[in-house]
Amino acid sequence: MIWIRNGERKDLPAIHHIENEAILNGNATFDLHEKSIEEKQEWFTKFEGMYPILVAEWEGEVAGYAYLSPFEEKLAYQSTVELSVYVYPRFHGLGIGHSLMTAILDKGKECGFHTVISKITEGNERSVQLHIRYGFSYVGTLKEVGYKFDRWHDVLLYQWFPQEH
């Protein structure tokens, strides 16, 4: 059974582990070096109370997390957020990504954000299909903007307007 709830400080070790796995073994993030637990604590402190951070539990274990963060730092962008969803690989295929997506988009609506942006590394079809299922529209490609695992990666941009859903 999947349980979605607000992320708490006690979840940071699990969030830290999930993110570092994504950094080392995937291209969903363009971070190249593992994060320290202190960096995750700073991240949590920065966004706590301002932007939603959710975790998904599967049989009592944190299996994934999702959050909304500022799209850009400039004030004119304050109603635009970027979506991030991470699921630990051994929990893929259990509906955790779908559950996190539903919950985080509901939170985005509740917070009154105008638009949600997702940046998806080209080739991540699982993420593309998830976004399309939730009504995101493809709005463009940034060519060769990330260099990881000895090659250049394109980033696909998807956008979602809460007031339309």
mmCIF file of C-alpha atoms in Angstrom:
data_model
loop_
_atom_site.group_PDB
_atom_site.id
_atom_site.type_symbol
_atom_site.label_atom_id
_atom_site.label_comp_id
_atom_site.label_asym_id
_atom_site.label_seq_id
_atom_site.Cartn_x
_atom_site.Cartn_y
_atom_site.Cartn_z
ATOM 1 C CA MET A 1 0.000 0.000 0.000
ATOM 2 C CA ILE A 2 1.263 3.455 -0.950
ATOM 3 C CA TRP A 3 1.024 6.234 1.601
ATOM 4 C CA ILE A 4 1.739 9.810 0.515
ATOM 5 C CA ARG A 5 2.457 12.385 3.203
ATOM 6 C CA ASN A 6 4.315 15.623 3.791
ATOM 7 C CA GLY A 7 8.054 15.191 3.993
ATOM 8 C CA GLU A 8 9.616 15.639 7.412
ATOM 9 C CA ARG A 9 13.162 16.053 8.681
ATOM 10 C CA LYS A 10 13.156 12.407 9.748
ATOM 11 C CA ASP A 11 12.832 11.491 6.038
ATOM 12 C CA LEU A 12 16.057 13.225 5.038
ATOM 13 C CA PRO A 13 18.294 10.123 5.263
ATOM 14 C CA ALA A 14 15.966 8.260 2.872
ATOM 15 C CA ILE A 15 15.584 11.281 0.555
ATOM 16 C CA HIS A 16 19.363 11.677 0.612
ATOM 17 C CA HIS A 17 19.832 8.013 -0.332
ATOM 18 C CA ILE A 18 17.275 8.165 -3.176
ATOM 19 C CA GLU A 19 18.808 11.337 -4.614
ATOM 20 C CA ASN A 20 22.364 10.016 -4.471
ATOM 21 C CA GLU A 21 21.287 6.835 -6.250
ATOM 22 C CA ALA A 22 19.798 9.015 -9.013
ATOM 23 C CA ILE A 23 22.987 11.096 -9.207
ATOM 24 C CA LEU A 24 25.274 8.072 -9.501
ATOM 25 C CA ASN A 25 23.161 5.826 -11.718
ATOM 26 C CA GLY A 26 20.750 7.937 -13.737
ATOM 27 C CA ASN A 27 20.334 11.076 -15.739
ATOM 28 C CA ALA A 28 17.140 12.407 -14.148
ATOM 29 C CA THR A 29 19.415 14.873 -12.367
ATOM 30 C CA PHE A 30 22.474 16.529 -13.827
ATOM 31 C CA ASP A 31 24.243 16.648 -10.490
ATOM 32 C CA LEU A 32 27.566 14.877 -10.941
ATOM 33 C CA HIS A 33 28.618 14.346 -7.334
ATOM 34 C CA GLU A 34 26.778 12.831 -4.412
ATOM 35 C CA LYS A 35 25.163 15.264 -1.989
ATOM 36 C CA SER A 36 26.014 15.291 1.691
ATOM 37 C CA ILE A 37 23.304 14.889 4.301
ATOM 38 C CA GLU A 38 24.097 18.458 5.386
ATOM 39 C CA GLU A 39 23.273 19.701 1.881
ATOM 40 C CA LYS A 40 19.916 17.915 2.027
ATOM 41 C CA GLN A 41 19.232 19.471 5.426
ATOM 42 C CA GLU A 42 19.955 22.931 3.970
ATOM 43 C CA TRP A 43 17.668 22.153 1.010
ATOM 44 C CA PHE A 44 14.863 21.098 3.350
ATOM 45 C CA THR A 45 15.261 24.197 5.511
ATOM 46 C CA LYS A 46 15.230 26.447 2.434
ATOM 47 C CA PHE A 47 11.964 25.070 1.026
ATOM 48 C CA GLU A 48 10.116 23.847 4.123
ATOM 49 C CA GLY A 49 6.831 25.713 4.491
ATOM 50 C CA MET A 50 7.262 27.585 1.195
ATOM 51 C CA TYR A 51 7.100 24.733 -1.318
ATOM 52 C CA PRO A 52 5.565 21.278 -0.915
ATOM 53 C CA ILE A 53 7.815 18.295 -0.269
ATOM 54 C CA LEU A 54 6.051 14.912 -0.254
ATOM 55 C CA VAL A 55 7.251 11.381 0.403
ATOM 56 C CA ALA A 56 5.765 8.070 -0.654
ATOM 57 C CA GLU A 57 5.961 5.149 1.732
ATOM 58 C CA TRP A 58 5.650 1.534 0.671
ATOM 59 C CA GLU A 59 5.234 -0.918 3.550
ATOM 60 C CA GLY A 60 6.692 1.628 5.970
ATOM 61 C CA GLU A 61 9.751 2.485 3.870
ATOM 62 C CA VAL A 62 10.291 5.775 2.027
ATOM 63 C CA ALA A 63 10.201 4.692 -1.617
ATOM 64 C CA GLY A 64 10.192 8.068 -3.349
ATOM 65 C CA TYR A 65 9.646 11.764 -2.988
ATOM 66 C CA ALA A 66 8.386 14.737 -4.966
ATOM 67 C CA TYR A 67 8.697 18.452 -4.513
ATOM 68 C CA LEU A 68 8.023 21.797 -6.129
ATOM 69 C CA SER A 69 10.791 24.376 -6.187
ATOM 70 C CA PRO A 70 11.335 27.814 -7.691
ATOM 71 C CA PHE A 71 11.646 27.675 -11.476
ATOM 72 C CA GLU A 72 13.952 30.684 -11.396
ATOM 73 C CA GLU A 73 15.073 33.035 -8.648
ATOM 74 C CA LYS A 74 13.886 36.275 -10.280
ATOM 75 C CA LEU A 75 10.761 37.707 -8.653
ATOM 76 C CA ALA A 76 8.665 37.704 -11.848
ATOM 77 C CA TYR A 77 8.863 33.880 -11.850
ATOM 78 C CA GLN A 78 7.476 33.470 -8.319
ATOM 79 C CA SER A 79 4.229 31.783 -9.485
ATOM 80 C CA THR A 80 6.087 29.290 -11.676
ATOM 81 C CA VAL A 81 7.525 26.174 -10.069
ATOM 82 C CA GLU A 82 9.624 23.248 -11.184
ATOM 83 C CA LEU A 83 8.470 19.708 -10.460
ATOM 84 C CA SER A 84 10.827 16.932 -9.351
ATOM 85 C CA VAL A 85 9.796 13.317 -8.713
ATOM 86 C CA TYR A 86 12.204 10.566 -7.652
ATOM 87 C CA VAL A 87 11.380 6.905 -7.030
ATOM 88 C CA TYR A 88 13.991 4.458 -5.792
ATOM 89 C CA PRO A 89 14.528 1.874 -8.599
ATOM 90 C CA ARG A 90 13.424 -1.197 -6.674
ATOM 91 C CA PHE A 91 10.018 0.468 -6.245
ATOM 92 C CA HIS A 92 9.491 1.196 -9.955
ATOM 93 C CA GLY A 93 6.311 -0.255 -11.431
ATOM 94 C CA LEU A 94 4.271 -0.077 -8.209
ATOM 95 C CA GLY A 95 2.389 3.145 -8.981
ATOM 96 C CA ILE A 96 4.494 5.273 -6.658
ATOM 97 C CA GLY A 97 5.382 7.815 -9.348
ATOM 98 C CA HIS A 98 1.695 8.176 -10.238
ATOM 99 C CA SER A 99 0.695 8.614 -6.609
ATOM 100 C CA LEU A 100 3.392 11.219 -6.003
ATOM 101 C CA MET A 101 2.465 13.062 -9.196
ATOM 102 C CA THR A 102 -1.224 13.249 -8.262
ATOM 103 C CA ALA A 103 -0.454 14.484 -4.760
ATOM 104 C CA ILE A 104 2.205 17.042 -5.701
ATOM 105 C CA LEU A 105 0.063 18.539 -8.479
ATOM 106 C CA ASP A 106 -2.845 18.816 -6.035
ATOM 107 C CA LYS A 107 -0.489 20.655 -3.667
ATOM 108 C CA GLY A 108 0.545 22.948 -6.513
ATOM 109 C CA LYS A 109 -3.105 23.833 -7.084
ATOM 110 C CA GLU A 110 -3.678 24.421 -3.366
ATOM 111 C CA CYS A 111 -0.652 26.733 -3.231
ATOM 112 C CA GLY A 112 -2.019 28.778 -6.129
ATOM 113 C CA PHE A 113 0.936 28.362 -8.475
ATOM 114 C CA HIS A 114 0.234 29.551 -12.023
ATOM 115 C CA THR A 115 2.294 26.987 -13.907
ATOM 116 C CA VAL A 116 4.429 23.905 -13.270
ATOM 117 C CA ILE A 117 7.510 23.161 -15.392
ATOM 118 C CA SER A 118 9.240 19.803 -15.759
ATOM 119 C CA LYS A 119 12.652 19.285 -17.307
ATOM 120 C CA ILE A 120 13.008 15.703 -18.540
ATOM 121 C CA THR A 121 16.210 14.238 -19.933
ATOM 122 C CA GLU A 122 15.586 12.983 -23.450
ATOM 123 C CA GLY A 123 15.208 9.207 -23.470
ATOM 124 C CA ASN A 124 13.386 9.054 -20.132
ATOM 125 C CA GLU A 125 10.193 7.708 -21.699
ATOM 126 C CA ARG A 126 8.745 6.614 -18.360
ATOM 127 C CA SER A 127 8.791 10.228 -17.168
ATOM 128 C CA VAL A 128 7.512 11.617 -20.488
ATOM 129 C CA GLN A 129 4.529 9.247 -20.446
ATOM 130 C CA LEU A 130 3.774 10.078 -16.810
ATOM 131 C CA HIS A 131 3.728 13.793 -17.592
ATOM 132 C CA ILE A 132 1.540 13.343 -20.677
ATOM 133 C CA ARG A 133 -0.893 11.251 -18.636
ATOM 134 C CA TYR A 134 -1.274 14.169 -16.210
ATOM 135 C CA GLY A 135 -1.929 16.713 -18.942
ATOM 136 C CA PHE A 136 1.502 18.284 -19.296
ATOM 137 C CA SER A 137 2.230 19.790 -22.715
ATOM 138 C CA TYR A 138 5.555 19.511 -24.496
ATOM 139 C CA VAL A 139 6.850 23.062 -25.028
ATOM 140 C CA GLY A 140 10.397 22.611 -26.322
ATOM 141 C CA THR A 141 13.810 20.992 -26.259
ATOM 142 C CA LEU A 142 17.059 22.398 -24.927
ATOM 143 C CA LYS A 143 19.736 20.755 -27.068
ATOM 144 C CA GLU A 144 22.882 19.305 -25.493
ATOM 145 C CA VAL A 145 22.634 21.252 -22.232
ATOM 146 C CA GLY A 146 23.809 18.543 -19.829
ATOM 147 C CA TYR A 147 27.019 16.519 -19.994
ATOM 148 C CA LYS A 148 26.923 13.333 -17.947
ATOM 149 C CA PHE A 149 28.186 9.783 -18.410
ATOM 150 C CA ASP A 150 30.540 10.910 -21.197
ATOM 151 C CA ARG A 151 27.872 12.312 -23.494
ATOM 152 C CA TRP A 152 25.643 15.321 -24.090
ATOM 153 C CA HIS A 153 21.968 15.160 -23.164
ATOM 154 C CA ASP A 154 18.993 17.130 -24.444
ATOM 155 C CA VAL A 155 16.331 18.274 -21.997
ATOM 156 C CA LEU A 156 12.638 18.227 -22.878
ATOM 157 C CA LEU A 157 10.458 20.925 -21.360
ATOM 158 C CA TYR A 158 6.906 20.133 -20.269
ATOM 159 C CA GLN A 159 4.424 22.594 -18.802
ATOM 160 C CA TRP A 160 1.179 22.233 -16.829
ATOM 161 C CA PHE A 161 -1.367 24.870 -15.847
ATOM 162 C CA PRO A 162 -3.233 23.968 -12.627
ATOM 163 C CA GLN A 163 -6.269 26.107 -13.471
ATOM 164 C CA GLU A 164 -6.875 23.943 -16.581
ATOM 165 C CA HIS A 165 -7.137 20.689 -14.595
#
